[in-house]
Short mmCIF file of C-alpha atoms in Angstrom, two decimals:
data_model
loop_
_atom_site.label_atom_id
_atom_site.label_comp_id
_atom_site.label_asym_id
_atom_site.label_seq_id
_atom_site.Cartn_x
_atom_site.Cartn_y
_atom_site.Cartn_z
CA MET A 1 163.06 -230.93 -91.80
CA ASN A 2 164.34 -233.23 -89.04
CA LYS A 3 162.11 -235.85 -87.33
CA ASP A 4 162.04 -233.53 -84.23
CA GLY A 5 160.42 -230.71 -86.21
CA THR A 6 163.43 -228.31 -86.43
CA GLU A 7 164.55 -227.01 -89.74
CA ILE A 8 168.10 -227.30 -90.92
CA VAL A 9 169.43 -223.79 -91.75
CA ASN A 10 171.93 -223.68 -94.58
CA PRO A 11 174.81 -221.18 -94.49
CA PRO A 12 174.37 -218.02 -96.60
CA TRP A 13 176.54 -219.12 -99.48
CA VAL A 14 174.18 -222.07 -100.29
CA TYR A 15 171.11 -219.68 -100.92
CA GLY A 16 170.18 -217.96 -104.11
CA PRO A 17 169.88 -214.16 -104.52
CA SER A 18 166.32 -213.81 -103.26
CA GLU A 19 167.03 -216.04 -100.18
CA MET A 20 170.22 -214.10 -99.59
CA LYS A 21 168.24 -210.68 -99.53
CA GLU A 22 165.75 -212.19 -97.05
CA TRP A 23 168.66 -213.26 -94.88
CA ILE A 24 170.37 -209.89 -94.99
CA ASP A 25 167.04 -208.05 -94.28
CA ALA A 26 166.49 -210.38 -91.30
CA THR A 27 169.90 -209.48 -89.69
CA TYR A 28 170.22 -205.84 -90.70
CA PRO A 29 167.12 -203.60 -90.87
CA THR A 30 166.45 -201.72 -94.09
CA ARG A 31 165.95 -197.95 -94.35
CA LYS A 32 162.24 -198.44 -94.46
CA ASP A 33 162.20 -200.48 -91.22
CA LYS A 34 164.26 -197.68 -89.55
CA LYS A 35 161.82 -194.97 -90.69
CA LYS A 36 158.92 -196.99 -89.34
CA LYS A 37 160.62 -197.42 -85.98
CA LYS A 38 161.12 -193.63 -85.80
CA GLU A 39 157.54 -192.86 -86.73
CA LYS A 40 156.28 -195.15 -83.89
CA ARG A 41 157.22 -192.63 -81.23
CA SER A 42 153.95 -190.99 -80.26
CA ILE A 43 153.92 -187.28 -79.91
CA LEU A 44 151.46 -185.41 -77.80
CA GLN A 45 150.39 -181.82 -78.57
CA ASP A 46 149.54 -179.19 -75.94
CA VAL A 47 148.95 -181.47 -72.93
CA ARG A 48 147.29 -180.23 -69.70
CA ILE A 49 147.72 -182.21 -66.49
CA SER A 50 146.24 -181.55 -63.15
CA ILE A 51 147.79 -183.23 -60.06
CA ASP A 52 146.12 -183.51 -56.65
CA ILE A 53 148.44 -184.45 -53.77
CA LYS A 54 147.32 -186.84 -51.02
CA GLY A 55 147.09 -185.29 -47.68
CA GLU A 56 144.99 -183.13 -45.31
CA LYS A 57 142.95 -180.35 -46.71
CA LYS A 58 141.81 -177.59 -44.39
CA PRO A 59 138.57 -175.80 -45.38
CA LEU A 60 138.94 -172.00 -45.36
CA THR A 61 135.61 -170.70 -46.47
CA GLY A 62 131.99 -171.71 -45.95
CA LEU A 63 130.86 -171.69 -49.49
CA LYS A 64 130.62 -175.46 -49.73
CA LEU A 65 126.93 -175.33 -50.78
CA PHE A 66 127.77 -173.52 -54.01
CA GLY A 67 130.99 -175.48 -54.72
CA PHE A 68 133.34 -172.54 -54.29
CA GLU A 69 134.78 -173.70 -51.06
CA ARG A 70 138.50 -172.84 -50.71
CA VAL A 71 140.95 -175.30 -49.09
CA GLU A 72 144.51 -175.12 -47.92
CA GLU A 73 146.86 -178.07 -48.63
CA HIS A 74 149.46 -179.10 -46.14
CA PHE A 75 152.61 -179.35 -48.18
CA ASN A 76 155.77 -177.22 -48.68
CA VAL A 77 155.68 -175.48 -52.00
CA ILE A 78 159.42 -175.39 -52.37
CA GLU A 79 159.63 -179.09 -51.87
CA ILE A 80 157.10 -179.63 -54.62
CA VAL A 81 158.90 -177.19 -56.82
CA GLN A 82 162.21 -179.22 -56.35
CA ILE A 83 160.47 -182.61 -57.03
CA LEU A 84 158.96 -181.26 -60.30
CA LEU A 85 162.33 -179.76 -61.38
CA ARG A 86 164.03 -183.07 -60.74
CA GLY A 87 161.32 -184.77 -62.73
CA PHE A 88 161.80 -182.27 -65.65
CA ALA A 89 165.52 -183.04 -65.49
CA ARG A 90 164.82 -186.73 -65.67
CA ALA A 91 162.61 -186.15 -68.73
CA GLY A 92 165.33 -184.22 -70.50
CA PHE A 93 164.21 -180.62 -69.92
CA ARG A 94 167.38 -178.52 -69.30
CA ASN A 95 166.49 -174.83 -69.23
CA VAL A 96 164.51 -173.04 -66.54
CA GLU A 97 163.14 -169.82 -67.89
CA GLU A 98 161.49 -168.33 -64.81
CA ILE A 99 160.55 -169.06 -61.30
CA LYS A 100 157.94 -167.01 -59.31
CA LEU A 101 157.20 -167.45 -55.61
CA ASP A 102 154.10 -165.53 -54.42
CA ASN A 103 154.06 -163.51 -57.68
CA GLN A 104 157.75 -162.28 -57.02
CA SER A 105 160.26 -163.41 -59.67
CA ILE A 106 163.22 -165.06 -57.94
CA TYR A 107 164.87 -166.37 -61.17
CA LYS A 108 164.49 -165.19 -64.76
CA HIS A 109 167.20 -166.24 -67.19
CA PRO A 110 165.77 -167.73 -70.40
CA GLU A 111 169.18 -167.37 -72.19
CA LEU A 112 171.06 -169.67 -69.91
CA ARG A 113 171.18 -173.28 -71.16
CA TYR A 114 171.54 -176.45 -69.03
CA ASP A 115 170.90 -174.69 -65.68
CA ILE A 116 168.17 -176.94 -64.21
CA ARG A 117 170.52 -178.72 -61.80
CA LYS A 118 171.92 -175.46 -60.36
CA ILE A 119 168.30 -174.16 -59.94
CA ILE A 120 167.34 -177.11 -57.83
CA GLU A 121 169.98 -176.13 -55.32
CA PHE A 122 169.07 -172.51 -55.69
CA VAL A 123 165.40 -173.06 -54.90
CA GLY A 124 166.43 -175.04 -51.76
CA LYS A 125 167.56 -171.88 -50.14
CA TYR A 126 163.95 -170.69 -50.03
CA ARG A 127 162.77 -173.87 -48.17
CA LYS A 128 162.15 -172.17 -44.79
CA GLY A 129 159.74 -169.63 -46.26
CA ASP A 130 155.96 -170.24 -46.16
CA PHE A 131 154.92 -169.63 -49.72
CA LYS A 132 151.37 -169.99 -50.95
CA ARG A 133 152.01 -170.00 -54.78
CA ALA A 134 154.65 -170.89 -57.25
CA GLU A 135 154.97 -170.60 -60.94
CA LEU A 136 157.60 -172.27 -63.21
CA LYS A 137 158.42 -172.08 -66.81
CA VAL A 138 160.74 -174.85 -68.13
CA LEU A 139 161.96 -175.20 -71.74
CA PHE A 140 162.80 -178.37 -73.60
CA GLU A 141 164.82 -177.35 -76.65
CA GLU A 142 162.68 -175.06 -78.72
CA ASN A 143 159.58 -177.09 -79.43
CA CYS A 144 158.05 -177.45 -75.89
CA LYS A 145 157.58 -175.08 -72.96
CA ALA A 146 156.17 -176.34 -69.65
CA LYS A 147 154.22 -173.95 -67.46
CA VAL A 148 153.55 -175.11 -63.93
CA THR A 149 151.35 -173.46 -61.31
CA ILE A 150 151.34 -174.69 -57.72
CA LYS A 151 148.74 -173.34 -55.31
CA LYS A 152 148.71 -174.10 -51.62
CA ILE A 153 145.24 -172.38 -51.32
CA HIS A 154 142.73 -173.30 -54.06
CA ALA A 155 139.14 -174.14 -54.76
CA ARG A 156 138.08 -177.62 -53.64
CA ARG A 157 137.21 -178.67 -57.07
CA SER A 158 140.46 -177.65 -58.76
CA ALA A 159 143.83 -179.36 -58.22
CA PRO A 160 146.88 -177.70 -56.45
CA ILE A 161 149.25 -178.47 -59.33
CA GLU A 162 148.51 -177.52 -62.92
CA LEU A 163 150.92 -178.36 -65.76
CA PHE A 164 150.56 -177.18 -69.29
CA PHE A 165 153.10 -178.41 -71.97
CA ASP A 166 152.85 -175.82 -74.73
CA GLY A 167 154.04 -177.43 -77.98
CA SER A 168 154.83 -181.10 -78.85
CA ILE A 169 156.27 -183.54 -76.34
CA GLU A 170 157.01 -187.23 -76.70
CA LYS A 171 154.77 -189.63 -74.69
CA GLU A 172 157.89 -191.36 -73.34
CA ARG A 173 159.29 -188.13 -71.83
CA LEU A 174 155.98 -187.23 -70.33
CA SER A 175 155.56 -190.62 -68.72
CA ARG A 176 159.19 -190.47 -67.44
CA PHE A 177 158.41 -187.08 -65.70
CA LEU A 178 155.14 -188.40 -64.23
CA ASN A 179 156.69 -191.60 -62.96
CA TYR A 180 159.36 -189.59 -61.15
CA VAL A 181 156.65 -187.40 -59.55
CA LYS A 182 154.68 -190.44 -58.53
CA GLU A 183 157.72 -192.13 -56.96
CA HIS A 184 158.64 -189.19 -54.77
CA ARG A 185 155.22 -187.84 -53.82
CA GLU A 186 151.81 -189.53 -53.09
CA ILE A 187 149.43 -188.39 -55.76
CA GLU A 188 145.69 -188.82 -55.27
CA PHE A 189 144.43 -187.89 -58.69
CA LEU A 190 146.06 -187.48 -62.03
CA TYR A 191 144.00 -185.96 -64.83
CA ARG A 192 145.02 -185.51 -68.46
CA HIS A 193 143.20 -183.01 -70.47
CA SER A 194 143.83 -182.32 -74.12
CA PRO A 195 142.43 -179.34 -76.01
#
């Protein structure tokens, strides 16, 4: 030790075998360390998320007393579909299985891989229509399927956007998706439910 408190480090050829192993382990991680790092990724199972969008809600029915009041949101369903698809693309989802607008299927090709970018442009053609409901099914490899329901008219106590990730998804991918949606749309509430 020097008088200033620093330790003099000898080159590796001065050390004995045990010190040499410590020096190598410090510079290059062992297999055990690599396995531990892989295990650290947290994986979530069967996640449900409800998203409420900030904006004006127009009441439609007078059942407020019983809690069954229906409201109409003021947003474009196709715009929300495109934002969600871009978020899925950012999170690594690549295959759109099916898209329904007002219970009519406009796209159904589960066999096509890597089609999410084309679908974003394809859905943009429907932007002028006034749709009340949309449903999406998006696949991530084979272990996770995302089902999305977007409702323009819904009960006040429920959210207009419901997402259900069927299978296992990494927490990092999910947060990447949610961050993209938060950046591009003002979200009032974000709930996470787990079964």
